[in-house]
mmCIF file of C-alpha atoms and ligand atoms in Angstrom:
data_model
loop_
_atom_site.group_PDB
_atom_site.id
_atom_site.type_symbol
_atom_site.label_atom_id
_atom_site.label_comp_id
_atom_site.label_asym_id
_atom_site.label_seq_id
_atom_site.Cartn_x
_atom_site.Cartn_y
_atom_site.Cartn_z
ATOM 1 C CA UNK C 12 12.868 -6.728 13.987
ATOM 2 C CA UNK C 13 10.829 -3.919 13.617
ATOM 3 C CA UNK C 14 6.692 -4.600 13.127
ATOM 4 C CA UNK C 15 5.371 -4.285 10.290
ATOM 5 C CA UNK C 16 2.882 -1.336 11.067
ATOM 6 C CA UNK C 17 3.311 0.779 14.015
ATOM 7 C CA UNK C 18 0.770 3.640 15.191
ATOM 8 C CA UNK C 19 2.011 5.536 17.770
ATOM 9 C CA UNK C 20 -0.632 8.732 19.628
ATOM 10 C CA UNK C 21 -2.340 8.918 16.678
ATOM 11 C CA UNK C 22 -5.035 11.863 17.015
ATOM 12 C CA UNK C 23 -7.371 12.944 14.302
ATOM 13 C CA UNK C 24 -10.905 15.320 13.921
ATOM 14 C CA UNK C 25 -13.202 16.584 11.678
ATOM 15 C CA UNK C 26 -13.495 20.687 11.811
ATOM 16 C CA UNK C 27 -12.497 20.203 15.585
ATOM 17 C CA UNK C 28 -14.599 17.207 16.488
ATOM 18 C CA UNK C 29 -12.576 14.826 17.756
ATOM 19 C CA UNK C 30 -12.898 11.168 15.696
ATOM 20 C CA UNK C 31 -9.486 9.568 16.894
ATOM 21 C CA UNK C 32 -8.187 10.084 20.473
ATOM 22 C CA UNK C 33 -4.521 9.052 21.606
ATOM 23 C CA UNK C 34 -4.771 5.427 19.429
ATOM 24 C CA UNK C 35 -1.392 3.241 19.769
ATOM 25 C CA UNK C 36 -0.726 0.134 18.335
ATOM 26 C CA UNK C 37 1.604 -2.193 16.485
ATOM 27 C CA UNK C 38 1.073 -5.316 14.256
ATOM 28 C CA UNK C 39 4.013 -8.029 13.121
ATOM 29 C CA UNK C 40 4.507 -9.078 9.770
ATOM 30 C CA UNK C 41 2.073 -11.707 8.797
ATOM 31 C CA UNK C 42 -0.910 -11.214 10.427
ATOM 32 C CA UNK C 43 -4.204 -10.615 9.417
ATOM 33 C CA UNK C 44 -6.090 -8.284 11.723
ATOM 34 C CA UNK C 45 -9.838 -7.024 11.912
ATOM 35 C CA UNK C 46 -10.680 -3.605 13.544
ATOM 36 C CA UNK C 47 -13.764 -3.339 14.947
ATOM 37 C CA UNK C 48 -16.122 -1.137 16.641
ATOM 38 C CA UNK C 49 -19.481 0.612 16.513
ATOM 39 C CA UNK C 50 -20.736 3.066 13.431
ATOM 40 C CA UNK C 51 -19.003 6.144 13.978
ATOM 41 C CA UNK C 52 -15.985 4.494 15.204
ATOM 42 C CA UNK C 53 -13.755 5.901 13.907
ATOM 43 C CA UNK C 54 -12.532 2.591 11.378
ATOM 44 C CA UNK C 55 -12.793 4.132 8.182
ATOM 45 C CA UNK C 56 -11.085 7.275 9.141
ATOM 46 C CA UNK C 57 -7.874 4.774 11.184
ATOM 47 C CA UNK C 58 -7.569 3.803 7.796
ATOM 48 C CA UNK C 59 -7.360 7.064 5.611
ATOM 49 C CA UNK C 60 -4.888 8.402 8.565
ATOM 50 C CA UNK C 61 -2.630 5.714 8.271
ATOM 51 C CA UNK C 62 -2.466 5.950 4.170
ATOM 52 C CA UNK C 63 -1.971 10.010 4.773
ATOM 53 C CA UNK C 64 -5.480 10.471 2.559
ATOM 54 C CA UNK C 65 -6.682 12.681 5.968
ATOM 55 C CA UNK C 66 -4.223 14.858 8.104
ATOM 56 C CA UNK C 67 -3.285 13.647 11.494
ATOM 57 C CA UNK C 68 -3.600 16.148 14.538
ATOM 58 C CA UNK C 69 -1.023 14.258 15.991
ATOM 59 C CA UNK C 70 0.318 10.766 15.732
ATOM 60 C CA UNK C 71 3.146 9.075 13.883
ATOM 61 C CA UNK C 72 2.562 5.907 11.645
ATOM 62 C CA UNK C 73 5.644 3.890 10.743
ATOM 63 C CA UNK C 74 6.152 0.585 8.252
ATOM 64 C CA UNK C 75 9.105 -1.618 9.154
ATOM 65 C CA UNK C 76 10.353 1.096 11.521
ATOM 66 C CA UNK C 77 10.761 3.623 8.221
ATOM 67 C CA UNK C 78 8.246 6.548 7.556
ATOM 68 C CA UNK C 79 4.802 5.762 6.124
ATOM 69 C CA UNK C 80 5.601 7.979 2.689
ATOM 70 C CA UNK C 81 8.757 6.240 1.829
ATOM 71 C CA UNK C 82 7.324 2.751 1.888
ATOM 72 C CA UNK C 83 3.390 4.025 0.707
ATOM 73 C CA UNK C 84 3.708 2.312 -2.944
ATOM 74 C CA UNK C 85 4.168 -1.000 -0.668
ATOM 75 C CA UNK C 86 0.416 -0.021 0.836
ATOM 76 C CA UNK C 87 -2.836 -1.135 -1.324
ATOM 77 C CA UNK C 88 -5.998 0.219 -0.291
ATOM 78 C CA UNK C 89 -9.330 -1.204 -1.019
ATOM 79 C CA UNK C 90 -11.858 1.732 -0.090
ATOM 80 C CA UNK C 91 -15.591 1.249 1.014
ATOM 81 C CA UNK C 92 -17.429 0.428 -1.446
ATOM 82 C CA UNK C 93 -19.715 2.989 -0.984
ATOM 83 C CA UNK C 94 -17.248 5.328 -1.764
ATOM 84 C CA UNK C 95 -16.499 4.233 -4.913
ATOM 85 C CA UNK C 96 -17.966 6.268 -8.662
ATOM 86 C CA UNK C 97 -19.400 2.900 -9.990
ATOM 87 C CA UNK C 98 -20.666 5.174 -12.940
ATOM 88 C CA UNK C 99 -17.005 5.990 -13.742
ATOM 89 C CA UNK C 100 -16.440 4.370 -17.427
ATOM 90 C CA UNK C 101 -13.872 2.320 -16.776
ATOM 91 C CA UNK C 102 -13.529 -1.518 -17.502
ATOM 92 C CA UNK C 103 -13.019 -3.958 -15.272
ATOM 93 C CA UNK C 104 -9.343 -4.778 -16.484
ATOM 94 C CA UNK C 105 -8.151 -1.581 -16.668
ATOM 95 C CA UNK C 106 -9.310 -1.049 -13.337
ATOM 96 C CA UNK C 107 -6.740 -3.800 -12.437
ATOM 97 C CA UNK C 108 -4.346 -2.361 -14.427
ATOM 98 C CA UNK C 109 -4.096 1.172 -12.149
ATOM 99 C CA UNK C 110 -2.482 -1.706 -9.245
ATOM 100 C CA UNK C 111 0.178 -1.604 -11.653
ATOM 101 C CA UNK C 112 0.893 1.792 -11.991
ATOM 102 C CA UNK C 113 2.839 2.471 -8.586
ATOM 103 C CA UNK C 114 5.616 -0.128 -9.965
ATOM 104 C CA UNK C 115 5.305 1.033 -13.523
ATOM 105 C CA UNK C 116 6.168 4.696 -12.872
ATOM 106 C CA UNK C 117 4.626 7.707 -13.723
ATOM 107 C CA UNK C 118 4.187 8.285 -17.454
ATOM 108 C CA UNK C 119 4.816 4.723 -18.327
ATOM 109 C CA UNK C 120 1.516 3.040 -19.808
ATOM 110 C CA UNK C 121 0.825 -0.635 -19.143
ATOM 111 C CA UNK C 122 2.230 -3.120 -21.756
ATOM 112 C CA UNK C 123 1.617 -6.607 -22.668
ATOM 113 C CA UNK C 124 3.169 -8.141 -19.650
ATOM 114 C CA UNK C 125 1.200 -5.768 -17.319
ATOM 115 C CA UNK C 126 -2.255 -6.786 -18.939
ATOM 116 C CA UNK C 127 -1.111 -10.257 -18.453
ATOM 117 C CA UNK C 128 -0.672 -9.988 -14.793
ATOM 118 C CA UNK C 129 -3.870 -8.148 -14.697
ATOM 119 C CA UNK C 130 -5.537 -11.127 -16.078
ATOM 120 C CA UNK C 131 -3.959 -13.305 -13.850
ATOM 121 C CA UNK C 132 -5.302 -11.006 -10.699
ATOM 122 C CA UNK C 133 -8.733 -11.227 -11.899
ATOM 123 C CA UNK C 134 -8.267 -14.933 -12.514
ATOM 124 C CA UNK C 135 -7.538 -15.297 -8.524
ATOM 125 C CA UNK C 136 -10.899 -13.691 -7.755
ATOM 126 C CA UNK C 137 -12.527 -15.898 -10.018
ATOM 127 C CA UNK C 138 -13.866 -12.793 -12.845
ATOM 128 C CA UNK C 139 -11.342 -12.919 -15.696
ATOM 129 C CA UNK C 140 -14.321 -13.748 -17.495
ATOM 130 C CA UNK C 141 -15.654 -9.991 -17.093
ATOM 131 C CA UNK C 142 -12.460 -8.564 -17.913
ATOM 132 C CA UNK C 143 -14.258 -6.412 -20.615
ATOM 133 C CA UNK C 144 -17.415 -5.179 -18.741
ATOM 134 C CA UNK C 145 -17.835 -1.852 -17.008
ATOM 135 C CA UNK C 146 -17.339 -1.928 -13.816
ATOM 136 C CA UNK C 147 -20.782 -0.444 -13.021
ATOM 137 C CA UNK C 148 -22.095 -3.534 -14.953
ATOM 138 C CA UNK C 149 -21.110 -6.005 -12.206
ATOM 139 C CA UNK C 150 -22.860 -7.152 -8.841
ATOM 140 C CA UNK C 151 -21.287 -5.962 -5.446
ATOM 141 C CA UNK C 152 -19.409 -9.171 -4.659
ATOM 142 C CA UNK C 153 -17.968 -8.939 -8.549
ATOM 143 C CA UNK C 154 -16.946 -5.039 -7.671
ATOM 144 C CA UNK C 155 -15.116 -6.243 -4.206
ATOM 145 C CA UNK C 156 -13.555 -8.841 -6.342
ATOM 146 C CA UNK C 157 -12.398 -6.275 -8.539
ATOM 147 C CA UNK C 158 -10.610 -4.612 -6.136
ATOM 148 C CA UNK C 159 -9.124 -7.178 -4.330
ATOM 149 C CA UNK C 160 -7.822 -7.907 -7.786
ATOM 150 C CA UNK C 161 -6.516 -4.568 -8.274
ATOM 151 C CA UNK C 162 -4.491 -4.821 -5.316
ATOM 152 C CA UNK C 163 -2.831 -8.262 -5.799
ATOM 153 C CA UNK C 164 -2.104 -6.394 -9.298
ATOM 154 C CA UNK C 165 0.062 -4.053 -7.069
ATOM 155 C CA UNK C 166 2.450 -6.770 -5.471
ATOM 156 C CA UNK C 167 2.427 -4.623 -2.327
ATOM 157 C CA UNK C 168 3.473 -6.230 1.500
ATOM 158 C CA UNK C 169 0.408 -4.554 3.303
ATOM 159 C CA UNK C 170 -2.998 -4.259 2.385
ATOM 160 C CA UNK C 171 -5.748 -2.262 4.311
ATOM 161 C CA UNK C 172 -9.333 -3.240 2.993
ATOM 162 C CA UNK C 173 -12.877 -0.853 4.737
ATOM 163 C CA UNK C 174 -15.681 -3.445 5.245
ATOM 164 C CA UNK C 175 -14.777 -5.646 1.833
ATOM 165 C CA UNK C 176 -17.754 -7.772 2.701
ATOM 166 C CA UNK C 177 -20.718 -5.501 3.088
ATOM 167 C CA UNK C 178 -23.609 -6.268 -0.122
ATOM 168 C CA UNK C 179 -22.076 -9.361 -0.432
ATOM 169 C CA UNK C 180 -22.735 -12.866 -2.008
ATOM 170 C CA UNK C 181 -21.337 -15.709 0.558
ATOM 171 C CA UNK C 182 -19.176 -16.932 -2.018
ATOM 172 C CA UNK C 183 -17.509 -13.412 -2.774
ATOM 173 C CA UNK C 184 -17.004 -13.216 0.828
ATOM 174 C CA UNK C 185 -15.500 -17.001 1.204
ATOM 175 C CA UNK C 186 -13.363 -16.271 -2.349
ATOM 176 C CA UNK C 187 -12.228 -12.934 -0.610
ATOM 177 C CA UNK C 188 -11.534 -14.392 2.643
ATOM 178 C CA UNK C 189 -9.443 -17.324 1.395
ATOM 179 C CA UNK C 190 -7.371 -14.893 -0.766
ATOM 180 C CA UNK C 191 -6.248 -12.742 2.402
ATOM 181 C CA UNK C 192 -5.696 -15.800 4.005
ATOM 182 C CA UNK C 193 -3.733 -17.409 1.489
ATOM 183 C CA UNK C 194 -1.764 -13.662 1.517
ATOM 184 C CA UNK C 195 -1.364 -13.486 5.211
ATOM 185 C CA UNK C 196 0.535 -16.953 4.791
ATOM 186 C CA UNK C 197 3.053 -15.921 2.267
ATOM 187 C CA UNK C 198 4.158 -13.052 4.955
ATOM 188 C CA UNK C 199 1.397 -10.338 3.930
ATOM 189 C CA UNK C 200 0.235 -8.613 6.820
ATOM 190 C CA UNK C 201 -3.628 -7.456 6.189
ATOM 191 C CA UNK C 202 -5.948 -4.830 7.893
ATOM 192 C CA UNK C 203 -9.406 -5.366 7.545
ATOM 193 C CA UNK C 204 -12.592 -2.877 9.175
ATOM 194 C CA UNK C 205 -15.203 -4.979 9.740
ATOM 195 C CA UNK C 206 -18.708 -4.921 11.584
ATOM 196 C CA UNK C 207 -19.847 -8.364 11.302
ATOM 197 C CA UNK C 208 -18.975 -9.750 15.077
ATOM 198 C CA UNK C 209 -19.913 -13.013 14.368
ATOM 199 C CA UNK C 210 -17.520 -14.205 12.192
ATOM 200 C CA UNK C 211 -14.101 -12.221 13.701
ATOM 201 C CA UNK C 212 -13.020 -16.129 15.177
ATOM 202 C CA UNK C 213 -13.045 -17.443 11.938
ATOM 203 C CA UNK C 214 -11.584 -14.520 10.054
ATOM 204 C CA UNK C 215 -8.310 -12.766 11.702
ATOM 205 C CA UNK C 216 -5.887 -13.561 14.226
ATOM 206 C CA UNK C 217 -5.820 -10.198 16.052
ATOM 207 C CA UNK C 218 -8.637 -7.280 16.272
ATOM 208 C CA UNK C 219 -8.128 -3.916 17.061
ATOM 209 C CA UNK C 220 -11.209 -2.755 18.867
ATOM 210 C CA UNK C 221 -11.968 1.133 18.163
ATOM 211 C CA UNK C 222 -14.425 3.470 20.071
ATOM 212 C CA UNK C 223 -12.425 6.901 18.977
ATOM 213 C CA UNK C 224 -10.306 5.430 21.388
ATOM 214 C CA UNK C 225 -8.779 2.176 21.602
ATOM 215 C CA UNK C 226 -10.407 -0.121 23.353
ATOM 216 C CA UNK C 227 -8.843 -3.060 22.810
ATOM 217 C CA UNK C 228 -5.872 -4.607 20.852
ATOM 218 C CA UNK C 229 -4.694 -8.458 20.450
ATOM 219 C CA UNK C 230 -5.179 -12.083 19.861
ATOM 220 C CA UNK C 231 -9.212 -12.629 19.417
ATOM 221 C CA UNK C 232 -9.622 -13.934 22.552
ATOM 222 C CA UNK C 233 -8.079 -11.251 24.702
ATOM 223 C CA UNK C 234 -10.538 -8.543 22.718
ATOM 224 C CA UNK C 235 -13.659 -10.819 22.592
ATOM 225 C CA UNK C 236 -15.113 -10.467 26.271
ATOM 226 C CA UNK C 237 -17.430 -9.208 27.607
ATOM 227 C CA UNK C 238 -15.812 -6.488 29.621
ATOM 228 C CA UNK C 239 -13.976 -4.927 26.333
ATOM 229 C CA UNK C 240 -16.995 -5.060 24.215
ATOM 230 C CA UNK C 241 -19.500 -3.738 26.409
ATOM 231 C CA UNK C 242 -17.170 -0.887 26.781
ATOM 232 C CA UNK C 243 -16.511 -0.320 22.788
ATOM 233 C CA UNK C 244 -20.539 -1.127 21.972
ATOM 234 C CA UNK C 245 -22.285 0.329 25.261
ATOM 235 C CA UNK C 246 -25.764 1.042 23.782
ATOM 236 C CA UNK C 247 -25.297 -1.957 20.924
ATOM 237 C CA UNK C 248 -25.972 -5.195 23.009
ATOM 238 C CA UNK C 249 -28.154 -6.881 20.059
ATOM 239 C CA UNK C 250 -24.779 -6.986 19.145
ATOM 240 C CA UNK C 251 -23.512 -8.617 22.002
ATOM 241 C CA UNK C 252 -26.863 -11.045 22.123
ATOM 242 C CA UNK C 253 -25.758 -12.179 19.152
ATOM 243 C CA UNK C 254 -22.321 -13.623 20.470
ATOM 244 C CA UNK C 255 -23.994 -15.096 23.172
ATOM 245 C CA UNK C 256 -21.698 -12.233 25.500
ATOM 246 C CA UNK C 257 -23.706 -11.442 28.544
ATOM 247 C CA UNK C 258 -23.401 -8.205 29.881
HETATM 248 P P1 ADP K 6 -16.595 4.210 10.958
HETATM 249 O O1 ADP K 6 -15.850 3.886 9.709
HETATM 250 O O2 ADP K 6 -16.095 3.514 12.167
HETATM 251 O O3 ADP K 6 -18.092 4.012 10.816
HETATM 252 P P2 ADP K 6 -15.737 6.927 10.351
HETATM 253 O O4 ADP K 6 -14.260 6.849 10.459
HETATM 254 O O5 ADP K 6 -16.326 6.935 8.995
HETATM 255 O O6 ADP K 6 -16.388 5.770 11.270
HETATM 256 O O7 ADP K 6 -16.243 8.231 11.090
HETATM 257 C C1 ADP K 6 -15.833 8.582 12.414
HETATM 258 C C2 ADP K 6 -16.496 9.874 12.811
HETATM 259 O O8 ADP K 6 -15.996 10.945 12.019
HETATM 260 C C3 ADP K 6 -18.013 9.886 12.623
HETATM 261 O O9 ADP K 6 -18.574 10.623 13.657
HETATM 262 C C4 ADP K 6 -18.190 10.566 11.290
HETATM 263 O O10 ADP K 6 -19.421 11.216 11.237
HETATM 264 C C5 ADP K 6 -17.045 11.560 11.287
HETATM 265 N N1 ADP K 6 -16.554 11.827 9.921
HETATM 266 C C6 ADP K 6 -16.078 10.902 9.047
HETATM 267 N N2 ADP K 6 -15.688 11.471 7.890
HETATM 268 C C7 ADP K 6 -15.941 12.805 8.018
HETATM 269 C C8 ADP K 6 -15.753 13.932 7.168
HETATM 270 N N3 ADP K 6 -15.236 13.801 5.935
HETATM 271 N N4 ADP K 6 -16.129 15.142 7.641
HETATM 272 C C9 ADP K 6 -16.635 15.284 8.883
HETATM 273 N N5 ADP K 6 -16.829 14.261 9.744
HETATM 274 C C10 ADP K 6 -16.492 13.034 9.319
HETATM 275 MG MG1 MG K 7 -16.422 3.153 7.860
#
């Protein structure tokens, strides 16, 4: 069977500067995988390649062996938060509601039934209950929640999430983390940019390690040593001290 994401040479830069070099990979169906790496790394911009929001220099992506635009509606995205308008007037349910539209078809607007699934996402996260506020009117652990809602709203196979638990309560983080697991176990297969070392273990089952290149790729254990890290986070090792990795 083919995996469910492949990245094959995938090179990409910013006005010739070079933020992705040669970076190959491939993840089956069903697993939920961290990438990792230093500021700069190159994690948020992996991301925007693979969802063709940034051109590639070179590289090809593939889901289940097919092209990324045929199967993109089966993709949801859940950006920085940083990057997100939180002034933009828009409540928290319709919010949910745009997961919807890739299914509903252009030109279609939401009815009953959608709203009702809606609800039902935001239930999951645990904020039905704000349904009607702005979404500017909500703490940062409510906004991730929103989003993560917004994407179980879109009933998609993959979903690719840029450091959902940065400005976080612990118990957005623990709702949000039980959630991907829970969708990793129905066959969901989840990619998740995070900086938070500490907890990778606990979190994913496989970790891409990013330096502009890839520096590592596999089961936890394979990319947590102290070779592979010193090479990704040469110049970091507070990070290191606090995994206990000597270097
Ligand atoms: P990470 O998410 O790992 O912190 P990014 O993917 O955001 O890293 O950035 C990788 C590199 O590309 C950094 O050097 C960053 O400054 C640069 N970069 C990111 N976005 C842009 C952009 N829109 N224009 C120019 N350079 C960018
Ligand atoms: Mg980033």
């Amino acid at each position: 069977m083919n995996p469910a994401l492949s990245v094959k040479s995938l090179f990409v830069s910013y006005h010739g500067n070079e933020a992705l070099k040669n970076v190959s990979f491939s993840i089956e169906q069903g697993k939920l995988v961290g990438i990792i790496g230093p500021n700069g790394a190159g994690k948020s911009t992996l991301l925007k390649a693979l969802l063709n929001l940034i051109p590639k220099d070179n590289g090809e992506v593939q889901i289940y062996g097919k092209s990324f635009n045929e199967l993109r509606k089966s993709v949801a995205y859940v950006p920085q938060r940083s990057n997100i308008d939180w002034d933009f007037p828009i409540t928290v349910l319709d919010t949910v509601l745009l997961g919807t539209y890739p299914k509903l078809g252009l030109f279609k607007r939401p009815k009953k039934s959608e709203k009702e699934w809606a609800l039902q996402c935001l239930q999951r996260v645990g904020i039905a209950e704000f349904s009607k506020r702005q979404i500017g009117e909500l703490s940062g652990g409510q906004q991730q929640r929103v989003f993560l809602a917004r994407a179980l709203a879109q009933e998609s196979e993959m979903l690719f999430l840029d450091e959902p638990f940065v400005g976080i309560d612990v118990s957005s983080e623990e709702t949000i983390i039980t959630i991907l697991k829970e969708l990793k176990n129905s066959g969901k297969t989840i990619l998740v940019v995070h900086h938070d070392l500490s907890k990778v273990s606990d979190y994913f089952d496989q970790l891409v390690l990013l330096n502009k290149e890839l520096i590592g790729f596999g089961d936890i254990n394979q990319v947590l040593n102290a070779e592979v890290l010193a090479k990704a986070y040469s110049g970091e090792f507070s990070f290191l001290d606090k995994l206990g990795v000597k270097v």
